[in-house]
Amino acid sequence: MEDHHQHQGQDPDGSSPSNGSTERSPEPVRSRWIPKPEQILILESIFNSGMVNPPKEETVRIRKLLEKFGSVGDANVFYWFQNRRSRSRRRQRQLQASLEQRTNNNINNDPMASLSHHQLRGEIQYGISCSVPATAPPLAYGASPNNFLMGSSSSSSCGHHLITDNDVHHSTACVDDQFFPVSGQMGFPEIEQSSGVTSALGGGPSETSNLHFQSVFSTRFQIAFKKILQ
Amino acid sequence: MEDHHQHQGQDPDGSSPSNGSTERSPEPVRSRWIPKPEQILILESIFNSGMVNPPKEETVRIRKLLEKFGSVGDANVFYWFQNRRSRSRRRQRQLQASLEQRTNNNINNDPMASLSHHQLRGEIQYGISCSVPATAPPLAYGASPNNFLMGSSSSSSCGHHLITDNDVHHSTACVDDQFFPVSGQMGFPEIEQSSGVTSALGGGPSETSNLHFQSVFSTRFQIAFKKILQ
DNA sequence: GCAAATTAATGATTTATTCAAG
DNA sequence: CTTGAATAAATCATTAATTTGC
C-alpha cells in the first residue's frame, strides 16, 4: 500500500554556478541539490524530532515545505534522510567502537566477544527537540514518540517507504497488441563466458549446458514460459 | 537529470484469495505486485538481452509495455530489476564459491590466494541474445554490444537511475513508443563487503550527553544554524 | 482430492558502500 | 572532507509451491 521515492535533479534557482547551457551534451554533468540553510534546518528539525525515516506521504509534505525555500524534489528529501540515518549510525558505531577498546583493554581473550553484532539498535536521537530555530513553520510532526527498542532479536525494520512514481494498479488492461507470437526455441543466453576473467578455475570444459538455464531464468519465468507456450 | 522509481500495490483480478473483509484492521496487509507470465517473459527478455539495469527512462517504457498485460508501476519494474540483478549475482557467487573448493582441494597453502577479489566481475549475461522465446515483439534492445570491460580501475559506475516521483522541473517526458535504443549500463562493480562480525557489544549506559550534539547534527546543519540565527 | 502446515521464491524495504560534486 | 546521489547487499513479508494427513 505504499510506495515511495523519487528523485530528481534539479538546478536550484541560482545555486548552481555558471554552467549556463548544460543542454544535451553527452555528458550529463549532473549537478546535485544543494540544500538551503533553511531547508537544512527544517530537515534536521524533523529528523531530530524523531522522524528519521518519513514515509512517502510525509516525504512529499516535507518536500513541499522545503520548496518554499528553493527547488527540491522528493528524491532529494528521501536521499537526505537516508544519508542522515546512515551517517548518524556510522558515527555512532565508530564512536562506540573507539569506546569499546576498553573491552579489549581488559578482557582481551574472550572467545565469545565476536558475536552479537547485529542488533543493538538504540541508535541516536529521539527526543532531541531542537526547537526549530528560524523560518520553519509548524513542523511539529506529532513528535512521534514511537519506536526504538522495538525488535529484539533480528533486525529492526520499521518504517518503509519507497520509490513510487505513477502508481498504476488501475485496471488490468487486457492484451492489446498481442506481443509474443510464441515460436519455440530460445537459445539460452549462456552465462558467464563473459570476459573469462572470472576464474576459469578448475571448471574446465564443464558442460553446464542446461545447468545454465536454471541459473539464468527464475523459477517463475520458466513457469511462465511453459504457461504461455501451454 | 534523472530519477526514478515508483511502485504500486495492486490487487490482481482474482489472484488474491478470499480476504473479503479485511476492513480497517490494524493490520494493513500490504499486497504485492504479482507479475503476469507475459510480463515476466518481457522482463526476463530484457534482462537477458543485456539491459540489467535500465535507466529511469527505460524503466518507464518497460512499465508502459508491461501495462498491456496488467497493472504495474515503475517501481515494480525497478524493484524487479534490482532483485533480479542481486539474486543473479548471488547465485553466481555461490556457484563459484562451490566450484572454488578446488582451490582448497589442491593448493591449500597458497598465501596469495586471498586477493584479487575486487574486480573480476564478468558476471552474467551480456551478449546473451536469448532470442526472446515467445510473444515478445521487437524487444531487441539493440542487443547492446556495448560496454563490458569499460572501467579498468575502480568501479564502473554507469547507469544511474533513481527513485523519482514527481520531478520538479521535469518537463521532457514524452516517451512514446519507439522501443529501447540501448542505453549502456550494467557492469557490476563488485562489492563484497565482508563486513561482518565486528563485535559491537552492548554499549551499556554510555552517557554521551552533549557529545551528541556534534554527532547528531551535521556540519552543514551547524553552519546553517549559525547562518540563520546570524 | 483437499486444505492446513511447511518450504521456496520473490516483491518490497532498509542498510551499508561507494562514487563524485563542491 | 563533507555530503548528495546511486547501487548493491541484507532483510523483511507475502505469495506460490510443495508436502502431509485425512
Short mmCIF file of N, CA and C in Angstrom, two decimals, chain A residues 5-105:
data_model
loop_
_atom_site.label_atom_id
_atom_site.label_comp_id
_atom_site.label_asym_id
_atom_site.label_seq_id
_atom_site.Cartn_x
_atom_site.Cartn_y
_atom_site.Cartn_z
N HIS A 5 9.45 7.38 -2.95
CA HIS A 5 10.62 7.85 -3.60
C HIS A 5 10.49 8.49 -4.89
N GLN A 6 11.56 8.96 -5.21
CA GLN A 6 11.58 9.76 -6.36
C GLN A 6 12.93 10.32 -6.41
N HIS A 7 13.09 11.31 -7.01
CA HIS A 7 14.39 11.88 -7.02
C HIS A 7 14.35 12.94 -8.03
N GLN A 8 15.37 13.31 -8.42
CA GLN A 8 15.27 14.44 -9.26
C GLN A 8 16.59 15.05 -9.37
N GLY A 9 16.74 15.85 -10.26
CA GLY A 9 17.99 16.53 -10.36
C GLY A 9 17.58 17.85 -10.80
N GLN A 10 17.68 18.73 -9.96
CA GLN A 10 17.17 19.97 -10.38
C GLN A 10 18.26 20.95 -10.31
N ASP A 11 18.02 22.07 -10.81
CA ASP A 11 19.06 23.01 -10.58
C ASP A 11 18.42 24.19 -9.96
N PRO A 12 18.88 24.44 -8.82
CA PRO A 12 18.34 25.49 -7.98
C PRO A 12 18.25 26.80 -8.73
N ASP A 13 17.61 27.66 -8.15
CA ASP A 13 17.40 28.95 -8.77
C ASP A 13 18.72 29.59 -9.14
N GLY A 14 19.55 29.66 -8.20
CA GLY A 14 20.82 30.28 -8.52
C GLY A 14 21.95 29.54 -7.86
N SER A 15 21.62 28.43 -7.29
CA SER A 15 22.64 27.69 -6.59
C SER A 15 23.75 27.26 -7.51
N SER A 16 23.34 26.61 -8.56
CA SER A 16 24.37 26.15 -9.45
C SER A 16 25.06 27.34 -10.07
N PRO A 17 26.30 27.26 -10.09
CA PRO A 17 27.10 28.33 -10.65
C PRO A 17 26.82 28.53 -12.13
N SER A 18 27.72 29.10 -12.78
CA SER A 18 27.57 29.39 -14.20
C SER A 18 26.86 28.29 -14.96
N ASN A 19 27.57 27.37 -15.40
CA ASN A 19 27.03 26.26 -16.15
C ASN A 19 26.30 26.75 -17.39
N GLY A 20 25.26 27.47 -17.21
CA GLY A 20 24.59 28.04 -18.38
C GLY A 20 23.92 27.02 -19.27
N SER A 21 24.61 26.45 -20.19
CA SER A 21 23.93 25.55 -21.11
C SER A 21 24.39 24.11 -20.93
N THR A 22 23.69 23.42 -20.11
CA THR A 22 24.05 22.03 -19.91
C THR A 22 23.51 21.20 -21.06
N GLU A 23 22.49 21.69 -21.62
CA GLU A 23 21.91 21.10 -22.82
C GLU A 23 21.92 19.59 -22.87
N ARG A 24 22.07 19.10 -24.02
CA ARG A 24 22.04 17.67 -24.20
C ARG A 24 23.44 17.12 -24.41
N SER A 25 24.37 17.73 -23.82
CA SER A 25 25.73 17.24 -24.02
C SER A 25 25.82 15.80 -23.57
N PRO A 26 26.60 15.03 -24.23
CA PRO A 26 26.75 13.61 -23.93
C PRO A 26 27.10 13.39 -22.47
N GLU A 27 27.61 14.42 -21.92
CA GLU A 27 27.97 14.29 -20.52
C GLU A 27 26.94 15.01 -19.69
N PRO A 28 26.12 14.25 -19.07
CA PRO A 28 25.02 14.78 -18.26
C PRO A 28 25.43 15.90 -17.32
N VAL A 29 26.56 15.81 -16.78
CA VAL A 29 27.01 16.80 -15.83
C VAL A 29 25.98 17.02 -14.75
N ARG A 30 25.73 16.01 -14.02
CA ARG A 30 24.74 16.16 -13.02
C ARG A 30 25.18 17.10 -11.94
N SER A 31 24.34 18.02 -11.65
CA SER A 31 24.67 18.85 -10.52
C SER A 31 23.74 18.40 -9.42
N ARG A 32 24.19 18.44 -8.27
CA ARG A 32 23.35 17.92 -7.23
C ARG A 32 22.68 19.02 -6.43
N TRP A 33 21.70 18.62 -5.75
CA TRP A 33 20.91 19.53 -4.97
C TRP A 33 21.75 20.09 -3.82
N ILE A 34 21.66 21.36 -3.67
CA ILE A 34 22.38 21.97 -2.56
C ILE A 34 21.34 22.63 -1.66
N PRO A 35 21.05 21.95 -0.59
CA PRO A 35 20.00 22.46 0.31
C PRO A 35 20.34 23.84 0.87
N LYS A 36 19.34 24.63 0.93
CA LYS A 36 19.50 25.96 1.51
C LYS A 36 19.57 25.82 3.03
N PRO A 37 20.17 26.75 3.68
CA PRO A 37 20.25 26.69 5.14
C PRO A 37 18.90 26.46 5.79
N GLU A 38 17.91 27.17 5.30
CA GLU A 38 16.58 26.99 5.88
C GLU A 38 16.10 25.56 5.70
N GLN A 39 16.41 25.01 4.56
CA GLN A 39 15.98 23.64 4.28
C GLN A 39 16.68 22.66 5.21
N ILE A 40 17.93 22.91 5.40
CA ILE A 40 18.68 22.03 6.29
C ILE A 40 18.13 22.10 7.71
N LEU A 41 17.79 23.31 8.08
CA LEU A 41 17.23 23.45 9.43
C LEU A 41 15.96 22.64 9.57
N ILE A 42 15.14 22.76 8.57
CA ILE A 42 13.87 22.02 8.60
C ILE A 42 14.12 20.52 8.66
N LEU A 43 14.97 20.09 7.79
CA LEU A 43 15.26 18.66 7.74
C LEU A 43 15.84 18.16 9.06
N GLU A 44 16.77 18.88 9.56
CA GLU A 44 17.36 18.46 10.82
C GLU A 44 16.32 18.45 11.94
N SER A 45 15.48 19.44 11.90
CA SER A 45 14.46 19.51 12.94
C SER A 45 13.56 18.29 12.90
N ILE A 46 13.18 17.96 11.72
CA ILE A 46 12.30 16.80 11.57
C ILE A 46 13.02 15.54 12.02
N PHE A 47 14.22 15.43 11.53
CA PHE A 47 15.00 14.24 11.87
C PHE A 47 15.19 14.14 13.37
N ASN A 48 15.56 15.24 13.94
CA ASN A 48 15.82 15.22 15.37
C ASN A 48 14.55 15.14 16.21
N SER A 49 13.45 15.40 15.58
CA SER A 49 12.21 15.29 16.34
C SER A 49 11.81 13.83 16.45
N GLY A 50 12.54 13.01 15.80
CA GLY A 50 12.25 11.59 15.90
C GLY A 50 11.83 10.95 14.59
N MET A 51 11.42 11.80 13.67
CA MET A 51 11.04 11.22 12.39
C MET A 51 12.29 11.04 11.53
N VAL A 52 12.90 9.91 11.69
CA VAL A 52 14.15 9.68 10.98
C VAL A 52 13.96 8.98 9.65
N ASN A 53 12.78 8.47 9.47
CA ASN A 53 12.51 7.76 8.23
C ASN A 53 11.08 8.00 7.82
N PRO A 54 10.80 9.19 7.35
CA PRO A 54 9.44 9.56 7.00
C PRO A 54 8.88 8.71 5.86
N PRO A 55 7.67 8.30 5.99
CA PRO A 55 7.03 7.53 4.93
C PRO A 55 6.80 8.45 3.73
N LYS A 56 6.56 7.83 2.66
CA LYS A 56 6.36 8.56 1.42
C LYS A 56 5.49 9.81 1.56
N GLU A 57 4.39 9.60 2.18
CA GLU A 57 3.45 10.70 2.32
C GLU A 57 4.10 11.90 3.00
N GLU A 58 4.80 11.62 4.07
CA GLU A 58 5.46 12.69 4.79
C GLU A 58 6.56 13.30 3.96
N THR A 59 7.20 12.46 3.22
CA THR A 59 8.30 12.95 2.39
C THR A 59 7.78 14.01 1.43
N VAL A 60 6.64 13.73 0.87
CA VAL A 60 6.06 14.69 -0.06
C VAL A 60 5.74 16.00 0.66
N ARG A 61 5.21 15.84 1.84
CA ARG A 61 4.87 17.05 2.58
C ARG A 61 6.11 17.85 2.94
N ILE A 62 7.12 17.14 3.33
CA ILE A 62 8.37 17.81 3.67
C ILE A 62 8.92 18.52 2.44
N ARG A 63 8.86 17.83 1.34
CA ARG A 63 9.37 18.43 0.11
C ARG A 63 8.64 19.71 -0.21
N LYS A 64 7.31 19.65 -0.10
CA LYS A 64 6.52 20.85 -0.39
C LYS A 64 6.91 21.99 0.54
N LEU A 65 7.21 21.60 1.73
CA LEU A 65 7.57 22.61 2.69
C LEU A 65 8.92 23.21 2.32
N LEU A 66 9.82 22.34 1.97
CA LEU A 66 11.16 22.80 1.61
C LEU A 66 11.15 23.67 0.36
N GLU A 67 10.20 23.38 -0.49
CA GLU A 67 10.14 24.13 -1.74
C GLU A 67 9.93 25.63 -1.51
N LYS A 68 9.46 25.95 -0.36
CA LYS A 68 9.27 27.36 -0.06
C LYS A 68 10.61 28.09 -0.04
N PHE A 69 11.63 27.31 0.12
CA PHE A 69 12.95 27.93 0.21
C PHE A 69 13.87 27.61 -0.95
N GLY A 70 13.35 26.88 -1.89
CA GLY A 70 14.19 26.54 -3.03
C GLY A 70 13.76 25.23 -3.67
N SER A 71 14.09 25.11 -4.89
CA SER A 71 13.70 23.93 -5.65
C SER A 71 14.26 22.65 -5.04
N VAL A 72 13.41 21.70 -4.94
CA VAL A 72 13.83 20.42 -4.37
C VAL A 72 12.82 19.33 -4.75
N GLY A 73 13.28 18.13 -4.84
CA GLY A 73 12.41 17.03 -5.24
C GLY A 73 12.24 16.02 -4.12
N ASP A 74 11.27 15.18 -4.27
CA ASP A 74 11.02 14.17 -3.26
C ASP A 74 12.25 13.29 -3.05
N ALA A 75 12.89 12.97 -4.14
CA ALA A 75 14.06 12.10 -4.03
C ALA A 75 15.15 12.75 -3.21
N ASN A 76 15.29 14.05 -3.37
CA ASN A 76 16.32 14.73 -2.60
C ASN A 76 16.03 14.56 -1.12
N VAL A 77 14.78 14.71 -0.80
CA VAL A 77 14.39 14.57 0.59
C VAL A 77 14.62 13.14 1.05
N PHE A 78 14.23 12.23 0.23
CA PHE A 78 14.43 10.83 0.58
C PHE A 78 15.90 10.52 0.81
N TYR A 79 16.71 10.95 -0.12
CA TYR A 79 18.14 10.72 0.00
C TYR A 79 18.70 11.37 1.25
N TRP A 80 18.23 12.54 1.48
CA TRP A 80 18.75 13.25 2.64
C TRP A 80 18.54 12.43 3.91
N PHE A 81 17.33 11.95 4.07
CA PHE A 81 17.05 11.16 5.27
C PHE A 81 17.83 9.86 5.27
N GLN A 82 17.96 9.30 4.13
CA GLN A 82 18.68 8.05 4.06
C GLN A 82 20.13 8.26 4.49
N ASN A 83 20.73 9.26 3.91
CA ASN A 83 22.11 9.54 4.26
C ASN A 83 22.25 9.97 5.71
N ARG A 84 21.31 10.73 6.14
CA ARG A 84 21.36 11.20 7.51
C ARG A 84 21.35 10.04 8.48
N ARG A 85 20.46 9.14 8.24
CA ARG A 85 20.35 7.96 9.08
C ARG A 85 21.64 7.14 9.03
N SER A 86 22.03 6.88 7.82
CA SER A 86 23.22 6.08 7.62
C SER A 86 24.45 6.65 8.31
N ARG A 87 24.66 7.94 8.10
CA ARG A 87 25.86 8.54 8.68
C ARG A 87 25.76 8.72 10.18
N SER A 88 24.57 8.87 10.62
CA SER A 88 24.36 9.00 12.04
C SER A 88 24.74 7.68 12.69
N ARG A 89 24.27 6.65 12.07
CA ARG A 89 24.53 5.33 12.61
C ARG A 89 26.02 5.02 12.58
N ARG A 90 26.61 5.38 11.47
CA ARG A 90 28.03 5.10 11.34
C ARG A 90 28.84 5.81 12.42
N ARG A 91 28.51 7.07 12.59
CA ARG A 91 29.24 7.82 13.62
C ARG A 91 29.08 7.13 14.96
N GLN A 92 27.86 6.70 15.17
CA GLN A 92 27.57 6.03 16.43
C GLN A 92 28.45 4.79 16.58
N ARG A 93 28.51 4.08 15.49
CA ARG A 93 29.29 2.85 15.53
C ARG A 93 30.76 3.13 15.81
N GLN A 94 31.27 4.04 15.05
CA GLN A 94 32.67 4.38 15.21
C GLN A 94 32.95 4.82 16.62
N LEU A 95 32.11 5.72 17.05
CA LEU A 95 32.28 6.25 18.38
C LEU A 95 32.28 5.13 19.41
N GLN A 96 31.32 4.29 19.23
CA GLN A 96 31.21 3.20 20.18
C GLN A 96 32.40 2.25 20.08
N ALA A 97 32.81 2.06 18.86
CA ALA A 97 33.94 1.16 18.65
C ALA A 97 35.17 1.69 19.37
N SER A 98 35.34 2.98 19.25
CA SER A 98 36.51 3.56 19.89
C SER A 98 36.41 3.45 21.41
N LEU A 99 35.19 3.56 21.86
CA LEU A 99 35.00 3.44 23.30
C LEU A 99 35.15 1.99 23.74
N GLU A 100 34.96 1.16 22.80
CA GLU A 100 34.97 -0.25 23.13
C GLU A 100 36.35 -0.85 23.29
N GLN A 101 37.30 -0.05 23.05
CA GLN A 101 38.65 -0.57 23.21
C GLN A 101 38.86 -0.96 24.65
N ARG A 102 38.09 -0.32 25.43
CA ARG A 102 38.13 -0.64 26.84
C ARG A 102 37.95 -2.13 27.01
N THR A 103 37.07 -2.69 26.26
CA THR A 103 36.83 -4.13 26.35
C THR A 103 38.09 -4.91 25.99
N ASN A 104 38.68 -4.48 24.94
CA ASN A 104 39.91 -5.15 24.52
C ASN A 104 41.01 -4.92 25.54
N ASN A 105 40.91 -3.80 26.13
CA ASN A 105 41.92 -3.47 27.09
C ASN A 105 41.92 -4.42 28.27
#
